[in-house]
CSV table of C-alpha atoms in Angstrom, one decimal:
chain,number,residue,atom,x,y,z
A,1,MET,CA,85.6,105.8,76.8
A,2,HIS,CA,82.8,105.8,79.2
A,3,TYR,CA,83.0,102.8,81.7
A,4,THR,CA,80.5,101.0,83.7
A,5,LEU,CA,81.9,99.3,86.8
A,6,TYR,CA,79.9,96.4,88.2
A,7,ALA,CA,80.5,96.3,92.0
A,8,ALA,CA,79.0,95.4,95.3
A,9,PRO,CA,79.3,97.2,98.6
A,10,GLY,CA,82.6,96.4,100.4
A,11,SER,CA,83.6,93.6,98.1
A,12,CYS,CA,86.9,93.4,96.3
A,13,SER,CA,85.3,95.7,93.7
A,14,PHE,CA,85.6,98.5,96.3
A,15,ALA,CA,89.3,98.9,95.2
A,16,PRO,CA,88.6,99.4,91.5
A,17,HIS,CA,85.8,101.8,92.5
A,18,ILE,CA,88.3,103.9,94.4
A,19,VAL,CA,90.7,103.9,91.4
A,20,MET,CA,87.8,105.1,89.1
A,21,GLU,CA,87.3,107.9,91.6
A,22,GLU,CA,91.0,108.7,91.6
A,23,ILE,CA,91.2,108.9,87.8
A,24,GLY,CA,88.3,111.3,87.7
A,25,ARG,CA,86.8,110.3,84.4
A,26,PRO,CA,83.0,110.0,84.1
A,27,TYR,CA,81.8,106.5,84.7
A,28,SER,CA,78.7,104.7,85.8
A,29,LEU,CA,78.6,102.5,89.0
A,30,ALA,CA,76.3,99.5,88.7
A,31,LEU,CA,76.1,98.7,92.4
A,32,MET,CA,74.7,95.3,93.3
A,33,SER,CA,73.1,94.1,96.6
A,34,PRO,CA,75.3,92.9,99.5
A,35,GLY,CA,76.5,89.4,98.7
A,36,HIS,CA,75.9,90.3,95.0
A,37,PRO,CA,73.3,87.6,94.2
A,38,GLU,CA,72.8,89.3,90.8
A,39,THR,CA,76.0,87.7,89.6
A,40,LYS,CA,74.1,84.4,89.4
A,41,THR,CA,71.6,85.7,86.9
A,42,ASP,CA,71.7,84.8,83.2
A,43,GLU,CA,71.8,88.5,82.4
A,44,PHE,CA,75.0,89.0,84.3
A,45,ARG,CA,76.6,85.8,83.1
A,46,ARG,CA,76.1,87.0,79.5
A,47,PHE,CA,79.0,89.4,80.0
A,48,ASN,CA,80.9,87.5,82.7
A,49,PRO,CA,80.3,83.8,82.5
A,50,LYS,CA,82.5,83.5,85.7
A,51,GLY,CA,79.7,85.0,87.7
A,52,ARG,CA,82.0,87.3,89.6
A,53,ILE,CA,82.7,91.0,90.2
A,54,PRO,CA,84.2,93.3,89.5
A,55,VAL,CA,83.5,93.8,85.8
A,56,LEU,CA,84.5,96.8,83.8
A,57,ILE,CA,82.5,97.5,80.7
A,58,ALA,CA,82.7,100.0,77.9
A,59,GLU,CA,81.6,99.9,74.2
A,60,ASN,CA,83.1,96.7,72.7
A,61,PHE,CA,85.2,96.2,75.8
A,62,THR,CA,84.6,93.9,78.8
A,63,LEU,CA,87.3,93.2,81.5
A,64,THR,CA,87.1,90.9,84.5
A,65,GLU,CA,89.4,90.2,87.5
A,66,ALA,CA,90.4,93.1,89.8
A,67,PRO,CA,94.2,92.9,89.0
A,68,ALA,CA,93.6,93.2,85.3
A,69,ILE,CA,91.2,96.1,85.8
A,70,PHE,CA,93.8,97.9,88.0
A,71,LEU,CA,96.5,97.4,85.4
A,72,HIS,CA,94.2,98.6,82.6
A,73,LEU,CA,93.2,101.7,84.4
A,74,GLY,CA,96.8,102.5,85.4
A,75,LEU,CA,98.2,101.9,81.9
A,76,THR,CA,95.5,103.9,80.1
A,77,ASN,CA,95.7,106.8,82.6
A,78,PRO,CA,99.5,107.4,82.9
A,79,ASP,CA,99.0,111.0,83.9
A,80,THR,CA,97.6,109.9,87.2
A,81,GLY,CA,100.9,108.1,88.2
A,82,LEU,CA,98.9,105.3,89.7
A,83,LEU,CA,101.0,102.7,88.1
A,84,GLY,CA,104.3,104.4,88.8
A,85,ALA,CA,106.9,105.8,86.4
A,86,ASP,CA,109.1,102.8,85.7
A,87,ALA,CA,109.1,99.0,85.1
A,88,ALA,CA,110.1,98.4,88.8
A,89,ASN,CA,106.8,99.8,90.0
A,90,VAL,CA,104.8,97.8,87.5
A,91,VAL,CA,106.3,94.5,88.5
A,92,ARG,CA,106.0,95.3,92.2
A,93,SER,CA,102.3,96.1,91.7
A,94,ILE,CA,101.9,92.7,89.9
A,95,GLU,CA,103.7,91.0,92.7
A,96,TRP,CA,101.2,92.4,95.2
A,97,PHE,CA,98.2,91.6,93.1
A,98,ASN,CA,99.1,88.0,92.5
A,99,TRP,CA,99.6,87.3,96.1
A,100,LEU,CA,96.6,89.2,97.4
A,101,SER,CA,94.2,87.8,94.8
A,102,SER,CA,95.4,84.2,95.2
A,103,ALA,CA,96.9,83.2,98.5
A,104,VAL,CA,95.1,85.8,100.6
A,105,HIS,CA,91.7,86.2,98.9
A,106,ALA,CA,91.0,83.0,97.0
A,107,VAL,CA,92.5,80.8,99.7
A,108,ALA,CA,92.6,82.3,103.3
A,109,VAL,CA,89.6,84.6,103.1
A,110,ARG,CA,87.5,82.0,101.3
A,111,MET,CA,88.5,79.3,103.9
A,112,ILE,CA,86.9,81.5,106.5
A,113,TRP,CA,83.9,83.0,104.7
A,114,ARG,CA,83.2,80.3,102.1
A,115,ALA,CA,84.1,77.0,103.6
A,116,ASP,CA,81.4,75.5,101.4
A,117,PHE,CA,83.6,76.2,98.4
A,118,PHE,CA,86.1,73.6,99.7
A,119,LEU,CA,83.9,71.1,101.6
A,120,PRO,CA,80.4,69.8,101.1
A,121,ASP,CA,79.6,68.9,104.7
A,122,GLU,CA,79.1,71.6,107.3
A,123,THR,CA,80.4,69.4,110.1
A,124,MET,CA,83.8,69.6,108.5
A,125,TYR,CA,84.0,73.4,108.3
A,126,ALA,CA,85.4,74.3,111.7
A,127,PRO,CA,89.0,73.0,111.2
A,128,LEU,CA,89.1,74.6,107.8
A,129,VAL,CA,88.0,77.9,109.1
A,130,GLU,CA,90.6,77.8,111.8
A,131,ARG,CA,93.3,77.0,109.3
A,132,GLY,CA,92.1,79.9,107.2
A,133,LYS,CA,92.4,82.2,110.2
A,134,GLU,CA,96.0,81.0,110.7
A,135,ARG,CA,96.8,81.7,107.0
A,136,LEU,CA,95.2,85.1,107.1
A,137,ALA,CA,97.0,86.1,110.3
A,138,SER,CA,100.3,85.2,108.7
A,139,ALA,CA,99.5,87.2,105.6
A,140,PHE,CA,98.3,90.2,107.5
A,141,ALA,CA,101.5,90.1,109.7
A,142,LEU,CA,103.5,90.2,106.5
A,143,ILE,CA,101.6,93.2,105.2
A,144,ASP,CA,102.1,95.0,108.4
A,145,THR,CA,105.8,94.3,108.3
A,146,LYS,CA,106.0,95.6,104.7
A,147,MET,CA,104.2,98.8,105.7
A,148,LYS,CA,106.5,99.6,108.6
A,149,ASP,CA,109.2,101.3,106.4
A,150,ARG,CA,107.1,102.9,103.7
A,151,VAL,CA,104.3,105.4,103.2
A,152,TRP,CA,102.5,103.5,100.5
A,153,ALA,CA,102.6,99.9,99.2
A,154,ILE,CA,105.0,100.8,96.5
A,155,GLY,CA,107.4,102.9,98.5
A,156,GLU,CA,106.7,106.7,98.5
A,157,CYS,CA,104.2,106.7,95.7
A,158,TYR,CA,100.4,106.2,96.0
A,159,SER,CA,99.4,103.5,93.5
A,160,ILE,CA,96.7,101.2,92.4
A,161,VAL,CA,97.9,98.7,95.0
A,162,ASP,CA,96.9,100.8,98.0
A,163,PRO,CA,93.1,100.7,97.5
A,164,TYR,CA,93.4,96.9,97.2
A,165,LEU,CA,95.1,96.7,100.6
A,166,LEU,CA,92.2,98.7,102.0
A,167,VAL,CA,89.8,96.0,101.0
A,168,PHE,CA,91.6,93.4,103.1
A,169,TYR,CA,92.0,95.7,106.1
A,170,ARG,CA,88.3,96.3,106.1
A,171,TRP,CA,87.6,92.6,105.8
A,172,GLY,CA,89.8,92.0,108.9
A,173,ASN,CA,87.5,94.4,110.8
A,174,ARG,CA,84.5,92.6,109.5
A,175,MET,CA,86.0,89.4,110.8
A,176,ALA,CA,86.3,91.0,114.3
A,177,ILE,CA,90.1,90.9,114.1
A,178,ASP,CA,91.7,93.6,116.3
A,179,MET,CA,93.3,95.3,113.3
A,180,GLN,CA,94.3,98.5,115.0
A,181,ASN,CA,96.3,97.0,117.8
A,182,THR,CA,97.6,94.0,116.0
A,183,TYR,CA,98.7,95.7,112.8
A,184,PRO,CA,99.7,99.3,113.7
A,185,ALA,CA,101.7,100.1,110.5
A,186,TRP,CA,98.9,98.9,108.3
A,187,THR,CA,96.4,100.9,110.4
A,188,THR,CA,98.5,104.0,109.8
A,189,HIS,CA,98.4,103.3,106.0
A,190,THR,CA,94.6,102.8,106.2
A,191,ARG,CA,94.1,106.1,108.0
A,192,ARG,CA,96.2,107.8,105.4
A,193,LEU,CA,94.0,106.3,102.7
A,194,GLU,CA,90.8,107.3,104.5
A,195,GLU,CA,91.9,110.9,104.1
A,196,ARG,CA,91.8,110.8,100.4
A,197,ALA,CA,88.8,112.4,98.7
A,198,ALA,CA,88.4,109.5,96.2
A,199,VAL,CA,88.2,107.0,99.1
A,200,GLN,CA,85.6,109.1,100.9
A,201,ARG,CA,83.5,109.3,97.8
A,202,ALA,CA,83.6,105.5,97.2
A,203,ILE,CA,82.8,104.9,100.9
A,204,ALA,CA,79.8,107.2,100.7
A,205,GLN,CA,78.5,105.7,97.4
A,206,GLU,CA,78.7,102.2,98.7
A,207,GLY,CA,77.3,103.0,102.1
A,208,ILE,CA,80.1,101.2,104.0
A,209,SER,CA,82.5,101.8,106.9
A,210,LEU,CA,86.2,100.9,107.0
A,211,TRP,CA,86.1,100.2,110.7
A,212,GLU,CA,83.0,98.1,111.3
């Protein structure tokens, strides 16, 4: 199965992009513009009416939503070990995905970067953005606490969860949060990820930095 991954530089699709590189199977990367305005076109909405990325496409196969894509790639490539070897790893991965994609991404991050999603009047944005920053700081502190006693997100095994955490760490830097001093355990995890060849390839292909 030859996949095409629809992605945009540094967006949440960065994580599935890394996973595709980790798997090592041939695939095509359909890289959109920063801010991915292409998702609003009729052409894109024909295969994803939600108007969102990432989207993973193959012949007679279309899959949306990052957590679903992670699970699909992990389940269909068991030899990589990216989903772990037992049920406990699978459910822990889902636990991470549900929280990161909902409370952290869809709520806290969106409150900061997309206040217009919640409120129609710009004059009302400031308190919402501040509340979003509080929520994000609480979530990031929890991630750092979890990473203090483990090498990877799911204990000692690198998994599909780790690239997803990298997305949020990078976003923290983009928000001018002092990630390195405030979240040292998570920073160690990020540096460990940065050393992986698949991560380096994805960074180069998207033309982004983890630290800026």
